[in-house]
mmCIF file of C-alpha atoms and ligand atoms in Angstrom:
data_model
loop_
_atom_site.group_PDB
_atom_site.id
_atom_site.type_symbol
_atom_site.label_atom_id
_atom_site.label_comp_id
_atom_site.label_asym_id
_atom_site.label_seq_id
_atom_site.Cartn_x
_atom_site.Cartn_y
_atom_site.Cartn_z
ATOM 1 C CA MET A 294 -10.010 3.281 -6.394
ATOM 2 C CA LEU A 295 -7.050 2.818 -9.144
ATOM 3 C CA ASP A 296 -9.849 3.431 -11.848
ATOM 4 C CA SER A 297 -7.630 4.169 -14.711
ATOM 5 C CA LEU A 298 -5.531 1.010 -14.154
ATOM 6 C CA GLN A 299 -8.825 -0.798 -13.854
ATOM 7 C CA ASP A 300 -10.072 0.554 -17.147
ATOM 8 C CA GLY A 301 -6.696 -0.129 -18.965
ATOM 9 C CA LEU A 302 -6.838 -3.797 -17.891
ATOM 10 C CA ARG A 303 -10.219 -4.109 -18.785
ATOM 11 C CA SER A 304 -9.784 -2.927 -22.417
ATOM 12 C CA ALA A 305 -6.927 -5.078 -22.787
ATOM 13 C CA PHE A 306 -9.199 -8.040 -21.921
ATOM 14 C CA LYS A 307 -11.797 -6.804 -24.004
ATOM 15 C CA THR A 308 -9.695 -6.704 -27.123
ATOM 16 C CA LEU A 309 -8.996 -10.254 -26.768
ATOM 17 C CA ARG A 310 -12.620 -11.245 -26.213
ATOM 18 C CA GLY A 311 -13.533 -9.862 -29.338
ATOM 19 C CA GLN A 312 -11.424 -11.893 -31.334
ATOM 20 C CA GLY A 313 -12.850 -14.788 -33.389
ATOM 21 C CA ARG A 314 -9.907 -16.739 -32.483
ATOM 22 C CA LEU A 315 -6.891 -16.029 -30.390
ATOM 23 C CA THR A 316 -3.590 -16.376 -31.735
ATOM 24 C CA GLU A 317 -0.008 -15.674 -30.393
ATOM 25 C CA SER A 318 -0.149 -12.309 -32.299
ATOM 26 C CA ASN A 319 -3.261 -10.979 -30.808
ATOM 27 C CA MET A 320 -2.452 -12.418 -27.380
ATOM 28 C CA ARG A 321 0.911 -10.434 -27.758
ATOM 29 C CA GLU A 322 -1.191 -7.275 -28.639
ATOM 30 C CA GLY A 323 -3.342 -7.726 -25.610
ATOM 31 C CA LEU A 324 -0.330 -8.281 -23.232
ATOM 32 C CA LYS A 325 1.264 -4.914 -24.703
ATOM 33 C CA MET A 326 -2.107 -3.308 -23.390
ATOM 34 C CA VAL A 327 -1.827 -4.875 -20.109
ATOM 35 C CA GLU A 328 1.965 -3.430 -19.903
ATOM 36 C CA ASN A 329 0.738 -0.088 -21.054
ATOM 37 C CA ALA A 330 -1.934 0.035 -18.399
ATOM 38 C CA LEU A 331 0.784 -0.907 -15.736
ATOM 39 C CA LEU A 332 3.184 1.865 -16.994
ATOM 40 C CA GLU A 333 0.470 4.368 -17.196
ATOM 41 C CA ALA A 334 -0.238 3.605 -13.616
ATOM 42 C CA ASP A 335 3.312 4.642 -12.785
ATOM 43 C CA VAL A 336 4.203 1.048 -11.792
ATOM 44 C CA SER A 337 8.197 0.740 -11.415
ATOM 45 C CA TYR A 338 9.688 -0.136 -14.700
ATOM 46 C CA SER A 339 11.597 -3.019 -13.079
ATOM 47 C CA VAL A 340 8.172 -4.518 -11.639
ATOM 48 C CA VAL A 341 6.449 -4.003 -14.880
ATOM 49 C CA LYS A 342 9.474 -5.863 -16.679
ATOM 50 C CA ASP A 343 9.223 -8.793 -14.212
ATOM 51 C CA PHE A 344 5.359 -8.834 -14.156
ATOM 52 C CA MET A 345 5.261 -9.073 -18.165
ATOM 53 C CA GLN A 346 8.186 -11.696 -18.257
ATOM 54 C CA ASN A 347 5.838 -13.809 -15.714
ATOM 55 C CA VAL A 348 2.603 -13.461 -17.759
ATOM 56 C CA THR A 349 3.915 -13.643 -21.174
ATOM 57 C CA ASP A 350 5.908 -16.964 -20.491
ATOM 58 C CA LYS A 351 2.663 -18.434 -19.159
ATOM 59 C CA ALA A 352 0.125 -16.984 -21.582
ATOM 60 C CA ILE A 353 2.194 -17.892 -24.836
ATOM 61 C CA GLY A 354 4.023 -20.857 -23.363
ATOM 62 C CA GLN A 355 1.745 -23.231 -21.847
ATOM 63 C CA ASP A 356 -1.115 -24.213 -24.407
ATOM 64 C CA VAL A 357 -3.230 -21.393 -23.262
ATOM 65 C CA LEU A 358 -4.156 -20.429 -26.882
ATOM 66 C CA LYS A 359 -5.177 -24.128 -27.494
ATOM 67 C CA SER A 360 -7.632 -23.958 -24.639
ATOM 68 C CA LEU A 361 -11.236 -23.455 -24.828
ATOM 69 C CA LYS A 362 -11.456 -20.246 -22.918
ATOM 70 C CA PRO A 363 -8.048 -18.447 -23.652
ATOM 71 C CA GLU A 364 -9.192 -15.048 -22.605
ATOM 72 C CA GLN A 365 -10.314 -16.369 -19.055
ATOM 73 C CA GLN A 366 -7.154 -18.017 -18.621
ATOM 74 C CA LEU A 367 -5.317 -14.988 -19.381
ATOM 75 C CA VAL A 368 -7.290 -13.168 -16.852
ATOM 76 C CA GLY A 369 -6.437 -15.680 -14.255
ATOM 77 C CA ILE A 370 -2.664 -15.548 -15.142
ATOM 78 C CA VAL A 371 -2.678 -11.868 -14.715
ATOM 79 C CA GLN A 372 -4.812 -12.190 -11.512
ATOM 80 C CA GLN A 373 -2.117 -14.419 -10.120
ATOM 81 C CA ALA A 374 0.751 -12.217 -11.291
ATOM 82 C CA LEU A 375 -0.909 -9.204 -9.511
ATOM 83 C CA ILE A 376 -1.574 -11.197 -6.441
ATOM 84 C CA ASP A 377 2.351 -12.298 -6.366
ATOM 85 C CA ILE A 378 3.397 -8.497 -6.973
ATOM 86 C CA LEU A 379 1.019 -7.263 -4.153
ATOM 87 C CA GLY A 380 2.650 -9.457 -1.640
ATOM 88 C CA GLY A 381 1.395 -13.111 -2.336
ATOM 89 C CA ASP A 382 0.149 -14.529 1.151
ATOM 90 C CA SER A 383 1.372 -11.836 3.189
ATOM 91 C CA ASP A 384 -1.230 -11.012 6.001
ATOM 92 C CA PRO A 385 -2.017 -7.895 7.724
ATOM 93 C CA SER A 386 -2.238 -9.383 11.406
ATOM 94 C CA LEU A 387 -0.409 -7.060 14.008
ATOM 95 C CA HIS A 388 0.549 -10.274 15.823
ATOM 96 C CA LEU A 389 -0.219 -8.808 19.265
ATOM 97 C CA LYS A 390 1.516 -9.933 22.246
ATOM 98 C CA PRO A 391 -0.263 -11.207 25.501
ATOM 99 C CA ASP A 392 1.213 -8.248 27.166
ATOM 100 C CA VAL A 393 2.160 -4.852 25.650
ATOM 101 C CA THR A 394 2.853 -4.464 21.877
ATOM 102 C CA VAL A 395 4.722 -1.500 20.886
ATOM 103 C CA LEU A 396 4.065 -0.369 17.429
ATOM 104 C CA MET A 397 6.447 2.259 15.784
ATOM 105 C CA MET A 398 5.035 4.554 13.184
ATOM 106 C CA CYS A 399 7.330 6.566 10.897
ATOM 107 C CA GLY A 400 6.578 8.637 7.828
ATOM 108 C CA LEU A 401 7.343 11.889 5.973
ATOM 109 C CA GLN A 402 5.374 14.914 6.854
ATOM 110 C CA GLY A 403 1.956 14.974 5.297
ATOM 111 C CA ALA A 404 1.806 11.184 4.342
ATOM 112 C CA GLY A 405 -0.790 10.725 6.880
ATOM 113 C CA LYS A 406 1.161 9.122 9.921
ATOM 114 C CA THR A 407 -0.740 10.824 12.608
ATOM 115 C CA THR A 408 -4.187 10.190 10.980
ATOM 116 C CA THR A 409 -2.994 6.370 10.426
ATOM 117 C CA CYS A 410 -2.012 6.099 14.243
ATOM 118 C CA GLY A 411 -5.622 7.187 15.222
ATOM 119 C CA LYS A 412 -7.383 4.912 12.711
ATOM 120 C CA LEU A 413 -5.098 1.946 13.880
ATOM 121 C CA ALA A 414 -5.964 2.664 17.607
ATOM 122 C CA ARG A 415 -9.786 2.633 16.468
ATOM 123 C CA LEU A 416 -9.244 -0.538 14.854
ATOM 124 C CA ILE A 417 -7.466 -2.231 17.596
ATOM 125 C CA GLY A 418 -10.120 -0.888 19.777
ATOM 126 C CA THR A 419 -12.931 -2.607 17.915
ATOM 127 C CA GLU A 420 -11.085 -5.841 18.795
ATOM 128 C CA GLY A 421 -11.270 -5.084 22.565
ATOM 129 C CA LYS A 422 -8.068 -4.035 23.113
ATOM 130 C CA LYS A 423 -6.671 -0.717 24.932
ATOM 131 C CA THR A 424 -4.359 1.471 23.031
ATOM 132 C CA LEU A 425 -2.028 4.248 24.063
ATOM 133 C CA LEU A 426 -1.062 6.908 21.729
ATOM 134 C CA VAL A 427 2.091 8.405 22.281
ATOM 135 C CA ALA A 428 3.420 11.919 20.964
ATOM 136 C CA ALA A 429 6.888 11.473 19.964
ATOM 137 C CA ASP A 430 7.100 13.817 17.369
ATOM 138 C CA LEU A 431 8.616 17.006 19.209
ATOM 139 C CA GLN A 432 9.845 18.514 15.919
ATOM 140 C CA ARG A 433 6.564 20.250 15.122
ATOM 141 C CA PRO A 434 4.846 22.141 18.307
ATOM 142 C CA ALA A 435 1.433 21.377 16.501
ATOM 143 C CA ALA A 436 2.090 17.874 16.205
ATOM 144 C CA VAL A 437 1.354 16.947 19.945
ATOM 145 C CA GLN A 438 -1.592 18.828 19.721
ATOM 146 C CA GLN A 439 -2.886 17.097 16.585
ATOM 147 C CA LEU A 440 -2.364 13.763 18.155
ATOM 148 C CA HIS A 441 -4.552 14.633 21.138
ATOM 149 C CA ILE A 442 -7.426 15.724 18.666
ATOM 150 C CA VAL A 443 -7.064 12.521 16.983
ATOM 151 C CA GLY A 444 -7.023 10.545 20.160
ATOM 152 C CA GLU A 445 -10.007 12.102 21.199
ATOM 153 C CA SER A 446 -11.786 11.628 17.977
ATOM 154 C CA VAL A 447 -11.121 7.647 18.457
ATOM 155 C CA ASN A 448 -11.392 7.669 22.379
ATOM 156 C CA THR A 449 -7.940 6.596 22.804
ATOM 157 C CA PRO A 450 -5.748 8.187 25.579
ATOM 158 C CA VAL A 451 -2.633 10.222 24.330
ATOM 159 C CA TYR A 452 0.614 10.087 26.238
ATOM 160 C CA SER A 453 2.629 13.353 25.887
ATOM 161 C CA GLU A 454 5.048 15.255 28.219
ATOM 162 C CA GLU A 455 4.564 19.017 28.429
ATOM 163 C CA GLY A 456 7.994 20.921 27.333
ATOM 164 C CA ALA A 457 9.678 17.415 26.505
ATOM 165 C CA SER A 458 12.540 17.523 24.135
ATOM 166 C CA ASP A 459 13.726 14.122 24.143
ATOM 167 C CA PRO A 460 11.355 11.728 21.993
ATOM 168 C CA ILE A 461 13.309 8.658 23.485
ATOM 169 C CA ALA A 462 12.728 9.423 26.812
ATOM 170 C CA VAL A 463 9.003 9.935 25.963
ATOM 171 C CA CYS A 464 8.682 6.762 24.355
ATOM 172 C CA GLN A 465 10.420 4.777 27.075
ATOM 173 C CA ASN A 466 8.257 6.535 29.796
ATOM 174 C CA ALA A 467 5.180 5.631 27.618
ATOM 175 C CA VAL A 468 5.785 2.032 27.620
ATOM 176 C CA LYS A 469 6.464 1.810 31.052
ATOM 177 C CA HIS A 470 3.163 3.822 31.640
ATOM 178 C CA ALA A 471 1.417 1.335 29.530
ATOM 179 C CA ARG A 472 2.767 -1.648 31.270
ATOM 180 C CA ASP A 473 1.648 -0.094 34.402
ATOM 181 C CA ASN A 474 -1.716 0.697 33.418
ATOM 182 C CA GLY A 475 -2.885 -2.476 31.533
ATOM 183 C CA ILE A 476 -2.378 -1.170 27.954
ATOM 184 C CA ASP A 477 -2.347 -3.781 25.256
ATOM 185 C CA VAL A 478 -0.821 -1.595 22.338
ATOM 186 C CA VAL A 479 1.534 1.310 22.326
ATOM 187 C CA ILE A 480 1.466 3.226 19.005
ATOM 188 C CA LEU A 481 4.415 5.693 18.775
ATOM 189 C CA ASP A 482 3.807 8.723 16.453
ATOM 190 C CA THR A 483 7.399 9.553 15.751
ATOM 191 C CA ALA A 484 8.486 12.665 13.815
ATOM 192 C CA GLY A 485 8.213 13.425 10.367
ATOM 193 C CA ARG A 486 10.104 15.698 7.910
ATOM 194 C CA LEU A 487 9.508 17.101 4.672
ATOM 195 C CA ALA A 488 12.370 14.907 3.080
ATOM 196 C CA ILE A 489 14.706 12.250 4.426
ATOM 197 C CA ASP A 490 17.666 13.507 6.118
ATOM 198 C CA GLU A 491 20.373 11.951 8.435
ATOM 199 C CA GLU A 492 19.120 13.600 11.467
ATOM 200 C CA LEU A 493 15.602 12.172 11.156
ATOM 201 C CA MET A 494 16.708 8.576 10.294
ATOM 202 C CA ASN A 495 19.293 8.938 13.153
ATOM 203 C CA GLN A 496 16.444 9.706 15.533
ATOM 204 C CA LEU A 497 14.393 6.852 14.292
ATOM 205 C CA LYS A 498 17.119 4.401 14.703
ATOM 206 C CA THR A 499 17.841 5.449 18.259
ATOM 207 C CA ILE A 500 14.018 5.205 19.321
ATOM 208 C CA ASP A 501 14.123 1.721 17.475
ATOM 209 C CA LEU A 502 17.468 0.496 19.496
ATOM 210 C CA LYS A 503 16.394 2.152 22.700
ATOM 211 C CA VAL A 504 12.528 1.340 22.708
ATOM 212 C CA GLN A 505 12.810 -1.705 21.075
ATOM 213 C CA PRO A 506 9.345 -1.630 19.493
ATOM 214 C CA ASP A 507 7.797 -5.084 18.348
ATOM 215 C CA GLN A 508 7.094 -3.894 15.011
ATOM 216 C CA VAL A 509 8.139 -0.798 12.868
ATOM 217 C CA TYR A 510 5.656 0.606 10.044
ATOM 218 C CA LEU A 511 6.156 3.133 7.520
ATOM 219 C CA VAL A 512 3.202 5.241 6.408
ATOM 220 C CA VAL A 513 3.463 6.237 2.691
ATOM 221 C CA ASP A 514 1.260 8.533 0.501
ATOM 222 C CA GLY A 515 0.138 6.370 -2.202
ATOM 223 C CA MET A 516 -0.606 9.396 -4.427
ATOM 224 C CA THR A 517 3.206 10.280 -4.426
ATOM 225 C CA GLY A 518 4.088 7.184 -6.806
ATOM 226 C CA GLN A 519 7.666 6.380 -7.199
ATOM 227 C CA ASP A 520 8.421 8.752 -4.375
ATOM 228 C CA ALA A 521 6.609 6.454 -2.054
ATOM 229 C CA VAL A 522 8.582 3.672 -3.176
ATOM 230 C CA ASN A 523 11.735 5.527 -2.673
ATOM 231 C CA SER A 524 10.999 6.468 0.652
ATOM 232 C CA ALA A 525 10.219 2.935 1.761
ATOM 233 C CA LYS A 526 13.448 1.700 0.077
ATOM 234 C CA ALA A 527 15.254 4.357 2.261
ATOM 235 C CA PHE A 528 13.317 3.934 5.730
ATOM 236 C CA ASN A 529 13.699 -0.079 5.238
ATOM 237 C CA ASP A 530 17.504 0.305 4.847
ATOM 238 C CA ALA A 531 17.655 2.265 8.226
ATOM 239 C CA LEU A 532 15.041 0.654 10.176
ATOM 240 C CA GLU A 533 14.079 -2.907 8.740
ATOM 241 C CA LEU A 534 10.499 -2.238 8.399
ATOM 242 C CA ASP A 535 7.792 -4.805 9.175
ATOM 243 C CA GLY A 536 5.300 -3.211 6.696
ATOM 244 C CA VAL A 537 4.024 -0.454 5.057
ATOM 245 C CA MET A 538 0.704 1.637 5.376
ATOM 246 C CA MET A 539 -0.330 3.129 2.327
ATOM 247 C CA THR A 540 -2.765 6.032 2.554
ATOM 248 C CA LYS A 541 -4.777 8.120 0.254
ATOM 249 C CA LEU A 542 -5.837 5.142 -2.129
ATOM 250 C CA ASP A 543 -9.059 6.975 -2.474
ATOM 251 C CA GLY A 544 -7.717 9.832 -3.997
ATOM 252 C CA ASP A 545 -6.771 9.827 -7.689
ATOM 253 C CA ALA A 546 -3.791 7.464 -6.890
ATOM 254 C CA ARG A 547 -2.853 5.738 -10.020
ATOM 255 C CA GLY A 548 -1.624 2.515 -8.252
ATOM 256 C CA GLY A 549 1.971 2.744 -9.009
ATOM 257 C CA ALA A 550 3.150 2.755 -5.656
ATOM 258 C CA LEU A 551 0.498 -0.011 -4.452
ATOM 259 C CA LEU A 552 1.807 -2.241 -7.023
ATOM 260 C CA SER A 553 5.615 -1.491 -6.774
ATOM 261 C CA VAL A 554 6.558 -1.474 -3.156
ATOM 262 C CA LYS A 555 6.502 -4.930 -2.186
ATOM 263 C CA HIS A 556 8.591 -6.100 -5.375
ATOM 264 C CA VAL A 557 10.885 -3.264 -5.128
ATOM 265 C CA THR A 558 11.654 -3.256 -1.149
ATOM 266 C CA GLY A 559 10.573 -6.711 0.018
ATOM 267 C CA VAL A 560 8.381 -5.092 2.601
ATOM 268 C CA PRO A 561 4.685 -5.952 2.430
ATOM 269 C CA ILE A 562 1.743 -3.578 2.559
ATOM 270 C CA LYS A 563 -0.119 -4.374 5.701
ATOM 271 C CA PHE A 564 -2.894 -1.594 5.694
ATOM 272 C CA ILE A 565 -4.310 0.783 3.236
ATOM 273 C CA GLY A 566 -5.953 4.152 4.226
ATOM 274 C CA VAL A 567 -9.188 4.635 2.046
ATOM 275 C CA SER A 568 -10.587 7.976 3.556
ATOM 276 C CA GLU A 569 -9.501 10.775 5.769
ATOM 277 C CA HIS A 570 -12.005 9.593 8.289
ATOM 278 C CA MET A 571 -11.089 7.545 11.233
ATOM 279 C CA ASP A 572 -12.816 4.419 9.955
ATOM 280 C CA GLY A 573 -10.812 4.599 6.773
ATOM 281 C CA LEU A 574 -8.072 2.082 7.390
ATOM 282 C CA GLU A 575 -8.444 -1.440 5.768
ATOM 283 C CA PRO A 576 -6.216 -4.503 6.271
ATOM 284 C CA PHE A 577 -4.501 -5.234 3.054
ATOM 285 C CA HIS A 578 -4.892 -8.707 1.333
ATOM 286 C CA PRO A 579 -3.133 -8.817 -1.836
ATOM 287 C CA ASP A 580 -5.606 -11.523 -3.422
ATOM 288 C CA ARG A 581 -8.763 -9.123 -2.699
ATOM 289 C CA MET A 582 -6.815 -6.272 -4.094
ATOM 290 C CA ALA A 583 -5.979 -8.110 -7.106
ATOM 291 C CA SER A 584 -9.818 -9.095 -7.679
ATOM 292 C CA ARG A 585 -10.911 -5.546 -6.920
ATOM 293 C CA ILE A 586 -8.332 -4.386 -9.629
ATOM 294 C CA LEU A 587 -9.690 -6.601 -11.888
ATOM 295 C CA GLY A 588 -13.100 -5.761 -11.240
HETATM 296 P P1 GDP B 902 1.428 13.325 8.978
HETATM 297 O O1 GDP B 902 2.198 14.543 8.624
HETATM 298 O O2 GDP B 902 2.264 12.070 8.355
HETATM 299 O O3 GDP B 902 1.094 12.859 10.421
HETATM 300 O O4 GDP B 902 0.093 13.530 8.270
HETATM 301 P P2 GDP B 902 -1.527 13.765 8.679
HETATM 302 O O5 GDP B 902 -1.827 12.416 9.337
HETATM 303 O O6 GDP B 902 -1.442 15.166 9.489
HETATM 304 O O7 GDP B 902 -2.106 13.924 7.330
HETATM 305 C C1 GDP B 902 -2.037 14.559 6.296
HETATM 306 C C2 GDP B 902 -3.302 14.852 5.672
HETATM 307 O O8 GDP B 902 -3.609 13.614 4.820
HETATM 308 C C3 GDP B 902 -4.702 15.275 6.415
HETATM 309 O O9 GDP B 902 -5.515 16.210 5.805
HETATM 310 C C4 GDP B 902 -5.098 13.635 6.600
HETATM 311 O O10 GDP B 902 -6.798 13.870 6.769
HETATM 312 C C5 GDP B 902 -5.044 12.973 5.287
HETATM 313 N N1 GDP B 902 -5.002 11.693 5.042
HETATM 314 C C6 GDP B 902 -4.442 11.012 5.595
HETATM 315 N N2 GDP B 902 -4.635 9.670 5.305
HETATM 316 C C7 GDP B 902 -5.681 9.888 4.576
HETATM 317 C C8 GDP B 902 -6.112 8.857 3.384
HETATM 318 O O11 GDP B 902 -6.131 7.549 3.562
HETATM 319 N N3 GDP B 902 -7.278 9.452 2.624
HETATM 320 C C9 GDP B 902 -7.495 10.598 2.379
HETATM 321 N N4 GDP B 902 -8.189 11.213 1.598
HETATM 322 N N5 GDP B 902 -6.871 11.530 3.279
HETATM 323 C C10 GDP B 902 -6.057 10.878 4.057
#
């Protein structure tokens, strides 16, 4: 995961470690390599700028160079800056209510929304809770069928209505069905499109308004870099997201979206998809991810 970013940061630290004595000038050289590693990972420019400002002020300004182990201190400073940029102490808890909790899942087509709905149902199931998946993507005929297949693979019932054309009614009926049947969590698999358009956003806003989900999540494809950040911005403007679930970080994702999305949109990452299998969803902890990136 994020191999090239890891390599880039490692070589920056290695350069510094090789120096007999650290000076402001070789510290700046090491920091430049950190900056390049972030830019090469496709991290948003504004994020890189803020990140470097933060790190440089600490590394050059606070007697780090006079300390006994300046390079270790630099690693600590970069680690803390990574934690901050990844969301600080944001936690991935779903904050389930004692009765029914409704989670609304949104995303562009192909981002991994339906797969993530299944993964989430599986994860919630491991905590002994009952989940109902709801087929609210009525845009694509195959979507309802796909959710049934996913539901079966994670032993979770799927609510769908044959021939339905109103996703709002489907969601409302599903929530009622969940209340009547002792379900703990309802996951709404809403429609996706190839691109953000007004019709899609209006449909999602209406579901949000009429069904009043407890939490709204956006699923984005981590391999799409800045596009993932831009769609998070657009969905958050329309829906006030509670969190992002970023998929496909097992692929050759460079990490730009992962490092940019919270800082650019203010929306924390809650879960990450790390395989196409149903057990490939991990709760996201900024501190653990920062340690993983720094190896
Ligand atoms: P949707 O259109 O947003 O509902 O997307 P799907 O759930 O159908 O997923 C699109 C493709 O991405 C499928 O082939 C999934 O197996 C794949 N996929 C989803 N999440 C992940 C992930 O975390 N890692 C990998 N490698 N593939 C994923």
